[in-house]
PDB file of C-alpha atoms in Angstrom:
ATOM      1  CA  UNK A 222      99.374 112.413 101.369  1.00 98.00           C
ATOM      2  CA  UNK A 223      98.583 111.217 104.851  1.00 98.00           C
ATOM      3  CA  UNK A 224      96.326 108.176 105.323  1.00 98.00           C
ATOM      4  CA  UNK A 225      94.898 105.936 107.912  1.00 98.00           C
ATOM      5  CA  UNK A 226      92.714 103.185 108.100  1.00 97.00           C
ATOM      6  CA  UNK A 227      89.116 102.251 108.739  1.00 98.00           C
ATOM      7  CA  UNK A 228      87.934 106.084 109.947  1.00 98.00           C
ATOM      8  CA  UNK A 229      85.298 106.844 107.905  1.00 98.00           C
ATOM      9  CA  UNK A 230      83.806 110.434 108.136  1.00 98.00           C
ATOM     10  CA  UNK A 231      83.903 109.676 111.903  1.00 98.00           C
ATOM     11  CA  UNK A 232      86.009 113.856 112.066  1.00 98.00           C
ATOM     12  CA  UNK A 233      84.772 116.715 113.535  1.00 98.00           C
ATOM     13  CA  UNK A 234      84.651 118.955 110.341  1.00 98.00           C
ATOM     14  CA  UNK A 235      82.049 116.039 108.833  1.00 98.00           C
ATOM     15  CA  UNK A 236      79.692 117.333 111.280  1.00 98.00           C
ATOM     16  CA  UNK A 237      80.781 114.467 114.753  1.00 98.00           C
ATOM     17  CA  UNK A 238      81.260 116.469 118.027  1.00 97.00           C
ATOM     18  CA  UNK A 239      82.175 114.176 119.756  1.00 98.00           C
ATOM     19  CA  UNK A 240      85.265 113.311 118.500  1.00 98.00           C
ATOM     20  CA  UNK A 241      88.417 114.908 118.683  1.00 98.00           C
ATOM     21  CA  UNK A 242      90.029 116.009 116.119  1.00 98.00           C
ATOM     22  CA  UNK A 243      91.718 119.785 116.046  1.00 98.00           C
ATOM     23  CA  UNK A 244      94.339 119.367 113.937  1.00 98.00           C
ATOM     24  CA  UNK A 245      92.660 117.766 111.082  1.00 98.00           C
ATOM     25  CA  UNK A 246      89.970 119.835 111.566  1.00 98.00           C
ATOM     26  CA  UNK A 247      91.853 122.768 111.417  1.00 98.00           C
ATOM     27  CA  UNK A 248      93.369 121.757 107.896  1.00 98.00           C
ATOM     28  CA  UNK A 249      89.845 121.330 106.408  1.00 98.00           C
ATOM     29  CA  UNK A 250      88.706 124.790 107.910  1.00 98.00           C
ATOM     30  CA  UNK A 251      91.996 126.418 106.144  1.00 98.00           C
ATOM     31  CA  UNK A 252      91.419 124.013 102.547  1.00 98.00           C
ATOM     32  CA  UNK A 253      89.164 122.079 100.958  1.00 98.00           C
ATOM     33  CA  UNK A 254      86.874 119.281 102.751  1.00 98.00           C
ATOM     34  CA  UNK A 255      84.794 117.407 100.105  1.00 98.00           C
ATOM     35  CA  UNK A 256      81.786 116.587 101.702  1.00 98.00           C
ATOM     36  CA  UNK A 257      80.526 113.281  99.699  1.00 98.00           C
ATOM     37  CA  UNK A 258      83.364 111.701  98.901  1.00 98.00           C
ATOM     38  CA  UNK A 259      83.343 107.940  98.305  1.00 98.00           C
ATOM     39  CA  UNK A 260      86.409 105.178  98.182  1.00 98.00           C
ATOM     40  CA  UNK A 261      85.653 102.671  95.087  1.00 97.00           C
ATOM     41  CA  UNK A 262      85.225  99.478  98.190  1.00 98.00           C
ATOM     42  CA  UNK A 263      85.202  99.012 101.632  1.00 97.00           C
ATOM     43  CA  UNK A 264      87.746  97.119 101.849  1.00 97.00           C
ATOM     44  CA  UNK A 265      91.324  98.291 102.597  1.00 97.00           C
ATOM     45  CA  UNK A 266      93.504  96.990  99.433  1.00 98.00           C
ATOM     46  CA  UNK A 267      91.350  97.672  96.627  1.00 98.00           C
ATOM     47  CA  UNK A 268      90.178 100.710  97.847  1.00 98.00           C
ATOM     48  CA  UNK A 269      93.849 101.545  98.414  1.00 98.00           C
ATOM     49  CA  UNK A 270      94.599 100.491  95.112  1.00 98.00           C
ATOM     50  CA  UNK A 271      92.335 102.720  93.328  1.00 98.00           C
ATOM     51  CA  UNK A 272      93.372 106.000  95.261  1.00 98.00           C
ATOM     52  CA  UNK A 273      97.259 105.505  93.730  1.00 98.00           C
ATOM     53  CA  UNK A 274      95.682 104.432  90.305  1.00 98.00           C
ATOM     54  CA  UNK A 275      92.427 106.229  89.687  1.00 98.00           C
ATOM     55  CA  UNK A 276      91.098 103.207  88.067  1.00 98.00           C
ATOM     56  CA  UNK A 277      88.752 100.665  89.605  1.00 98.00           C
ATOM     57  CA  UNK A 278      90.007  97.184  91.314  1.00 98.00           C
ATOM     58  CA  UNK A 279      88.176  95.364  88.521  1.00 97.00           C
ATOM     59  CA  UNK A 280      90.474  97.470  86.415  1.00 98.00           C
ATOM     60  CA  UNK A 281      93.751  97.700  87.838  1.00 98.00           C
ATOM     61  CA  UNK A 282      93.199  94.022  89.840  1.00 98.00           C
ATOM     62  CA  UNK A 283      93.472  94.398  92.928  1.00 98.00           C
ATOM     63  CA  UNK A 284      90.247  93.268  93.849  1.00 97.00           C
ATOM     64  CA  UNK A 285      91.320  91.837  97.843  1.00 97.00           C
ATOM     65  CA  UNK A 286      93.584  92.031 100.243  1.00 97.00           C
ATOM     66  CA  UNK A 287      97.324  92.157  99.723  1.00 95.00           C
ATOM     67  CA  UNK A 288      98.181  89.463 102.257  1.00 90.00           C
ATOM     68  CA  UNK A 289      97.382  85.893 103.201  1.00 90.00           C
ATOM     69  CA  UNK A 290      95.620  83.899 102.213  1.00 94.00           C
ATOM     70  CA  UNK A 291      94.533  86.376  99.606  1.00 94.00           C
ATOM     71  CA  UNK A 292      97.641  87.655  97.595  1.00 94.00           C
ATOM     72  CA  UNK A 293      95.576  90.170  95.351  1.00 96.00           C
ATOM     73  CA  UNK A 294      97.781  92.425  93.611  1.00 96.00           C
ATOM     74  CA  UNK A 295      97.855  95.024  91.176  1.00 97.00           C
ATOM     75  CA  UNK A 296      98.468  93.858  87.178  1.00 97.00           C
ATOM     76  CA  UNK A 297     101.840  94.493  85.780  1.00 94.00           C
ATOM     77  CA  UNK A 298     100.896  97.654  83.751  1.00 95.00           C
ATOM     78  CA  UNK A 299      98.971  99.522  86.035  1.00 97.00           C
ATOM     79  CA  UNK A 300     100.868 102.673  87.165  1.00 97.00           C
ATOM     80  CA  UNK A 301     100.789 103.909  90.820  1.00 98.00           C
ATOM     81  CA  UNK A 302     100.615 107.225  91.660  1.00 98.00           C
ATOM     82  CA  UNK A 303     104.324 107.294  93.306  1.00 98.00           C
ATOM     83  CA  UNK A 304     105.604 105.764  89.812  1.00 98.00           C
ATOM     84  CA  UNK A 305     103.806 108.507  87.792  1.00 98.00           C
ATOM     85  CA  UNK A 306     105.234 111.719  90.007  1.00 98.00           C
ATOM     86  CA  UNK A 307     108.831 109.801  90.150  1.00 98.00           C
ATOM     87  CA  UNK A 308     108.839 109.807  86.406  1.00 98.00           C
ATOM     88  CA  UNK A 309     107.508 113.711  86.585  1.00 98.00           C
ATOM     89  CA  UNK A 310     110.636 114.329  88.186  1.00 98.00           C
ATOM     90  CA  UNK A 311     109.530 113.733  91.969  1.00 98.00           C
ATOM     91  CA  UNK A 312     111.837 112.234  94.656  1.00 97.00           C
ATOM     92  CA  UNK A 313     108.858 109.662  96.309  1.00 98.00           C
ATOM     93  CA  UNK A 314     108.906 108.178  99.935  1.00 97.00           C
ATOM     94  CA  UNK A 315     106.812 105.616 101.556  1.00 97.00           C
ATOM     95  CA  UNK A 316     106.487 106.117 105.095  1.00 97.00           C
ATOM     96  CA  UNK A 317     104.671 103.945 107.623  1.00 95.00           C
ATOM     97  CA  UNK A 318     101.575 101.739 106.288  1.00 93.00           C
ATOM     98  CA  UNK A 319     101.517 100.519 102.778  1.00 92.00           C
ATOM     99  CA  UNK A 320      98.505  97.874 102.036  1.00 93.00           C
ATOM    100  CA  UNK A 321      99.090  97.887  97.911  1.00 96.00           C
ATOM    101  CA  UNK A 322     102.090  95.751  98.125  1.00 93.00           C
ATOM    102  CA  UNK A 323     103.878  94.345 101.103  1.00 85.00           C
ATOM    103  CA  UNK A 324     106.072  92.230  99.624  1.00 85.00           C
ATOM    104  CA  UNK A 325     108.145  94.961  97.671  1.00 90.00           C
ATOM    105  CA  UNK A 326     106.940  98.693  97.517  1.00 93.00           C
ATOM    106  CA  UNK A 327     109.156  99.444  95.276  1.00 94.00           C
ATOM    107  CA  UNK A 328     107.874  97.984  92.891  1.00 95.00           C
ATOM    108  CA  UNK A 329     104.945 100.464  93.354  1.00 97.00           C
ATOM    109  CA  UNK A 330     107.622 103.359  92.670  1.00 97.00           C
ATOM    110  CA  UNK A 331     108.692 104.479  95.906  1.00 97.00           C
ATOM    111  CA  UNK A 332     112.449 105.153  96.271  1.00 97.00           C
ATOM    112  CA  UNK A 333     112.100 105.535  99.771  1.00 96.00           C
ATOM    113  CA  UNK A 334     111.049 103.070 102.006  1.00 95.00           C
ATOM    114  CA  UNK A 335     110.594 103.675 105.452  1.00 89.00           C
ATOM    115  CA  UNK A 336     108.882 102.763 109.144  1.00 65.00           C
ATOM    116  CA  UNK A 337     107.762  99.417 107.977  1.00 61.00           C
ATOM    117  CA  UNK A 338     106.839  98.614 111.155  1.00 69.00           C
ATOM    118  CA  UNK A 339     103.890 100.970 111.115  1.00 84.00           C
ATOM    119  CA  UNK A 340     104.271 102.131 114.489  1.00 94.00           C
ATOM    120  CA  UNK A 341     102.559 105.560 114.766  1.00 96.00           C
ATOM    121  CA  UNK A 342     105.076 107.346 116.010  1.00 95.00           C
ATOM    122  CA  UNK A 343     108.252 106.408 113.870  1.00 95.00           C
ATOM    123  CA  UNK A 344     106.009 107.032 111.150  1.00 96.00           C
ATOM    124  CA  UNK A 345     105.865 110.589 112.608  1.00 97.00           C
ATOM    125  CA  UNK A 346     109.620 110.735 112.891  1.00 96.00           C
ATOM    126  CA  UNK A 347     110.649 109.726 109.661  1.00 96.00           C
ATOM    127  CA  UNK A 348     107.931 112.332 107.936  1.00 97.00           C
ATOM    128  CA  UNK A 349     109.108 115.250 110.425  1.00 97.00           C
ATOM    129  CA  UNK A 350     112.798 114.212 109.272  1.00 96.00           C
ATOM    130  CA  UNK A 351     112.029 114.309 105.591  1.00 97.00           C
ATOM    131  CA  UNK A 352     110.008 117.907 105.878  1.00 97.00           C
ATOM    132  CA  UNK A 353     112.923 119.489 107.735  1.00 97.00           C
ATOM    133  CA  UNK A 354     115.086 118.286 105.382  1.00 96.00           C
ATOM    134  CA  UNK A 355     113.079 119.036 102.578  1.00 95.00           C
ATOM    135  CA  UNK A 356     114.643 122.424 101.138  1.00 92.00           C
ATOM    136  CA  UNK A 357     117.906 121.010 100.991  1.00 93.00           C
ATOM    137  CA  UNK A 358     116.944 118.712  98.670  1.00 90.00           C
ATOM    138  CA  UNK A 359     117.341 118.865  94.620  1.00 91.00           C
ATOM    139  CA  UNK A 360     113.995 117.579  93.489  1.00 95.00           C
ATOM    140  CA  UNK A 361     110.332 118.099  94.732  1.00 96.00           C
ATOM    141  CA  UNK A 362     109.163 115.083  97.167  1.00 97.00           C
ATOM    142  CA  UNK A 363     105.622 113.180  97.129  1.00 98.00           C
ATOM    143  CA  UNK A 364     105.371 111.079 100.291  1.00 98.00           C
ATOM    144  CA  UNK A 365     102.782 108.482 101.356  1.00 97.00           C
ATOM    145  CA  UNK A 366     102.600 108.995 105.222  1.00 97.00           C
ATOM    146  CA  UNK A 367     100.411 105.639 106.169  1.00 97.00           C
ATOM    147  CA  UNK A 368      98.882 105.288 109.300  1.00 97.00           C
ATOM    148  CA  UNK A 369      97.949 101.941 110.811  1.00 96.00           C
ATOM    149  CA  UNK A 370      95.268 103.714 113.278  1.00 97.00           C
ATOM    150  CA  UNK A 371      92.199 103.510 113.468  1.00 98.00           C
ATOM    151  CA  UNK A 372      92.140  99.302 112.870  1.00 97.00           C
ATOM    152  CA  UNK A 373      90.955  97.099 115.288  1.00 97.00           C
ATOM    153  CA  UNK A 374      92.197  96.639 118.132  1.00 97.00           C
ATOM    154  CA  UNK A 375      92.258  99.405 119.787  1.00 97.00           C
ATOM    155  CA  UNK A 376      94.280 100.129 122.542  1.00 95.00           C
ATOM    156  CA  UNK A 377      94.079 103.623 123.799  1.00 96.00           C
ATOM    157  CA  UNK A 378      92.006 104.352 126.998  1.00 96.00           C
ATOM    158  CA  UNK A 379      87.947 105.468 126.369  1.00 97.00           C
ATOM    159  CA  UNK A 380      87.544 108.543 124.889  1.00 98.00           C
ATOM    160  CA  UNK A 381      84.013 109.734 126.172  1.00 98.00           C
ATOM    161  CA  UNK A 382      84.729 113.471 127.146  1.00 97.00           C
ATOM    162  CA  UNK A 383      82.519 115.178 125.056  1.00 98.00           C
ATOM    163  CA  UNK A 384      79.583 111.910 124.808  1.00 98.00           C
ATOM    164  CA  UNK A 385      79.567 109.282 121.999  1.00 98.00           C
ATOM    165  CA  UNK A 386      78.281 109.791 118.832  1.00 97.00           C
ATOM    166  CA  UNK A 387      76.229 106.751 118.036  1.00 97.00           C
ATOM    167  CA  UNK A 388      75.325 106.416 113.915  1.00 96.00           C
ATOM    168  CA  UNK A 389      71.937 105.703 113.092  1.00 94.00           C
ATOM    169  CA  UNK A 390      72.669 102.519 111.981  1.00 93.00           C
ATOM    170  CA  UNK A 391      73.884 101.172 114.799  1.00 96.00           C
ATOM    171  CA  UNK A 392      71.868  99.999 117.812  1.00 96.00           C
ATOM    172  CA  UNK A 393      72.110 102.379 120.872  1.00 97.00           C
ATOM    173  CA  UNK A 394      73.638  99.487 123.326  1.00 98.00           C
ATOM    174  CA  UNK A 395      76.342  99.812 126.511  1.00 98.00           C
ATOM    175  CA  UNK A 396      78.615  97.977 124.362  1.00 97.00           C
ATOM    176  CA  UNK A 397      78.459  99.780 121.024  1.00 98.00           C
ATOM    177  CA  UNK A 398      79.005 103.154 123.312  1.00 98.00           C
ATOM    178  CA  UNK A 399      81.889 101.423 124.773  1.00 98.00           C
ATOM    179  CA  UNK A 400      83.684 100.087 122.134  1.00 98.00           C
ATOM    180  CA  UNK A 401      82.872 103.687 119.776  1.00 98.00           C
ATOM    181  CA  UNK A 402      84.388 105.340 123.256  1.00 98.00           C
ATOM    182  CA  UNK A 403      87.513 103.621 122.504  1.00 98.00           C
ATOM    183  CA  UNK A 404      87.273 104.285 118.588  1.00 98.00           C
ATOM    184  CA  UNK A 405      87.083 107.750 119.783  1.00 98.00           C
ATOM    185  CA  UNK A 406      90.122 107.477 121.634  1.00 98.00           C
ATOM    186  CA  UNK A 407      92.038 106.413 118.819  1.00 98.00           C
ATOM    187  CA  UNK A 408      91.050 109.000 116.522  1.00 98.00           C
ATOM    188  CA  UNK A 409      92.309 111.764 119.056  1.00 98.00           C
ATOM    189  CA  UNK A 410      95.512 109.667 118.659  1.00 98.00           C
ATOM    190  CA  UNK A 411      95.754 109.794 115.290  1.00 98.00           C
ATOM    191  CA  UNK A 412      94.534 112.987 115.126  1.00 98.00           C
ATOM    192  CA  UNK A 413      97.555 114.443 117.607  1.00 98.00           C
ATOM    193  CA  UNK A 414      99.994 112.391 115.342  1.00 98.00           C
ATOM    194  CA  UNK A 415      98.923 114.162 111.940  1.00 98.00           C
ATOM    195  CA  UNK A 416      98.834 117.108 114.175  1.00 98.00           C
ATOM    196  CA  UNK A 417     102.974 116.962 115.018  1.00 98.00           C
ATOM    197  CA  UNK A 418     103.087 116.639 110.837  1.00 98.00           C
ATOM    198  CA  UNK A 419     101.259 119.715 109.958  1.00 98.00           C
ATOM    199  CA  UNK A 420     102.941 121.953 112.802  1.00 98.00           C
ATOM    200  CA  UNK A 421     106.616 120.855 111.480  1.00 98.00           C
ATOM    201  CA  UNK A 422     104.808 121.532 107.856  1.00 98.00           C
ATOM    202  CA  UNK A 423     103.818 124.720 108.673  1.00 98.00           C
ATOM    203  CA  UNK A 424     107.002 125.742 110.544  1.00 97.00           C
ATOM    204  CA  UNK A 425     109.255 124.424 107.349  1.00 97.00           C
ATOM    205  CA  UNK A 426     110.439 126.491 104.782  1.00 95.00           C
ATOM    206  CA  UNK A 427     108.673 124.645 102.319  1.00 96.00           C
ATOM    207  CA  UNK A 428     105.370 125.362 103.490  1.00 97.00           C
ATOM    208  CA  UNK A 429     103.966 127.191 100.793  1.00 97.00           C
ATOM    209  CA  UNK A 430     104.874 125.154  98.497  1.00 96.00           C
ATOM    210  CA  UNK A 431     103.496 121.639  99.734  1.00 98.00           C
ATOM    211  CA  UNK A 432     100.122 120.076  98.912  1.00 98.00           C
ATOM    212  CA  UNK A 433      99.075 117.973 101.390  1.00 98.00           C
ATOM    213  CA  UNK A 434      95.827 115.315 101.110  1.00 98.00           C
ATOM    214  CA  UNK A 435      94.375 113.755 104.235  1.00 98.00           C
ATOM    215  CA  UNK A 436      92.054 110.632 103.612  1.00 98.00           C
ATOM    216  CA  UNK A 437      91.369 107.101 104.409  1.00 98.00           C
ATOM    217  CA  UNK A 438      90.353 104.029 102.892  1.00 98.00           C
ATOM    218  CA  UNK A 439      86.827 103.113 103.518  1.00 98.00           C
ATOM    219  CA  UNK A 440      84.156 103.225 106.531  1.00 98.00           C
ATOM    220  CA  UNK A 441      84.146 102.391 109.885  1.00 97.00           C
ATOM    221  CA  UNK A 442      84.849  98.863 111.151  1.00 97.00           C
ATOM    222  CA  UNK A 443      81.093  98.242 112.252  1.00 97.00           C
ATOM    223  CA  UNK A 444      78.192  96.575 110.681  1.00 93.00           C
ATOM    224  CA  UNK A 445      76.901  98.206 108.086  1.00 94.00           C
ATOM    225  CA  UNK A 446      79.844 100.064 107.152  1.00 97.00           C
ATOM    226  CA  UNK A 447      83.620  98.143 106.084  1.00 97.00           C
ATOM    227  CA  UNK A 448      83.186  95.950 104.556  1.00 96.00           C
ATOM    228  CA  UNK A 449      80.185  96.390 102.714  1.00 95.00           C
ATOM    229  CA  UNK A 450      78.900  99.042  99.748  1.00 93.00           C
ATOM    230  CA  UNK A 451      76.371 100.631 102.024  1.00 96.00           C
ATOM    231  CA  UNK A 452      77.379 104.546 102.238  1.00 96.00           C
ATOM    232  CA  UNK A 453      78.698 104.099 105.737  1.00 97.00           C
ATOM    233  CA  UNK A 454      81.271 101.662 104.086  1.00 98.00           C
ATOM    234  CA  UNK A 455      82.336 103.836 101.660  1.00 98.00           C
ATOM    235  CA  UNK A 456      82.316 107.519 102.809  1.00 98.00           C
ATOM    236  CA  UNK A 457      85.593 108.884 103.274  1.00 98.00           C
ATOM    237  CA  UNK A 458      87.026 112.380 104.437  1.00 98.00           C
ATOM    238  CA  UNK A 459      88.842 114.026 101.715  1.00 98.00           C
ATOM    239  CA  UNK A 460      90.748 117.330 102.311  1.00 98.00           C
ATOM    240  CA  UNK A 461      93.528 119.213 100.443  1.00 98.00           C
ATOM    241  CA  UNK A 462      95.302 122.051 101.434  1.00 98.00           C
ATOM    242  CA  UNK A 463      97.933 124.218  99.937  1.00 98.00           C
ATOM    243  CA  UNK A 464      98.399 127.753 101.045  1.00 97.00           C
ATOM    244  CA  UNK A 465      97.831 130.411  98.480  1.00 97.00           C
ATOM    245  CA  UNK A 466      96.173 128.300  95.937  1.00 98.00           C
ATOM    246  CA  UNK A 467      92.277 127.182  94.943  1.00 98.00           C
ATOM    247  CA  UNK A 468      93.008 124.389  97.858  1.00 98.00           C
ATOM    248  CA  UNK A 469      92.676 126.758 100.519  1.00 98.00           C
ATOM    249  CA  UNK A 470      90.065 129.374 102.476  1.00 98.00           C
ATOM    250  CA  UNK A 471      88.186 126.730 104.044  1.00 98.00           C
ATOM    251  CA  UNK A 472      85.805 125.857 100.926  1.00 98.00           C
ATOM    252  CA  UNK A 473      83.493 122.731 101.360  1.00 98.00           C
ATOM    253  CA  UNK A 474      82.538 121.058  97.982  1.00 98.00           C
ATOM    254  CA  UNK A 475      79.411 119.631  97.905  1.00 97.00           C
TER     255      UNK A 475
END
């Protein structure tokens, strides 16, 4: 399961050309891209939480951020997806971003613990290490692969090659086209980082036999969108691919 934060349906395969983004793009167009699919908040935590739990924040409590001054967490008895496939039998590794529970991940289920420091491209490392390793290994393996990218700031030059797409609910200003110029240019960064992932997938042995999930948490980081429960705060890319099974042949669920 790969993640970021903060994108949105900002992808090219949810209809924005003027983004780049091949490599996810190219795992939607070989599995399954659901085309309205909607986090439970726009914010990161709770919307977080619910992906590992399938229950709602006012459910499982985690109803705000996992850090100060907030300090939401999840209640004792909720179970997190890592904690349900460990006790299925699943080896289960937390690499790079985890916003459910900084303080101790473990605690989530995760025996593995890794790239804490969310930097984009130890995250990349540590999941090319753990796919190359993977068939050597005695049990099946669930890993969170977190992404800190796209949050604020960003810090990779303009990306304007192919125009800006400006949503309609934004004003058309210099300075929105700037700054969405620079969003731009950090989704063709993340999007080159999940990229290195799928190639070493796809050249592993255990190809074929690895589900993989690419989402995010909530909506862009504009007005109108995170932060709020308008549909541009809440739409999220969701795509699953496995070779050989009902996740694959570039189906589109409406």
């Amino acid at each position: 399961m790969i993640t970021c934060h903060d994108l949105g349906q900002h992808l090219g395969c949810y209809g924005v050309d003027s983004v780049q983004t091949p490599n996810i793009d190219r795992i939607a167009s070989r599995g399954m891209r659901f085309a309205n699919a909607y986090s439970t908040s726009g914010v990161c935590s709770p919307a977080r939480g619910s992906l590992h739990t399938g229950r709602y924040p006012q459910s499982n409590g985690l109803m705000g951020l996992t850090h100060a001054p907030w300090w939401w967490e999840l209640k004792e008895a909720e179970r997190h997806s890592a904690q349900i496939l460990g006790e299925l039998g699943h080896e289960t590794y937390l690499i790079g971003l985890n916003h459910i529970d900084v303080q101790n991940p473990k605690r989530l289920g995760y025996e593995h613990v890794s790239s804490t420091n969310w930097v984009a491209s130890k995250t990349v490392a540590d999941a090319v290490e753990l796919i190359q390793t993977a068939q050597t290994r005695q049990r099946p393996f669930f890993a969170k692969v977190g992404f800190l990218e796209v949050h604020r700031p960003f810090t990779h030059d303009a990306d304007d090659e192919n125009g800006v797409f400006i949503p309609p609910w934004l004003q058309d200003t210099e300075d929105i086209r700037d700054d969405l110029a620079a969003l731009q240019a950090a989704i063709r960064y993340l999007d080159e980082q999940v990229g290195t992932i799928l190639d070493t997938l796809e050249a592993s042995e255990v190809a074929e036999d690895t589900l993989v999930i690419v989402t995010t948490d909530h909506g862009m980081p504009y007005p109108g969108a995170k932060w709020t429960v308008r549909k541009a705060g809440i739409e999220v890319p969701f795509i699953i691919f496995q070779p050989g099974t009902v996740f694959s042949g570039g189906k589109v669920v409406e």
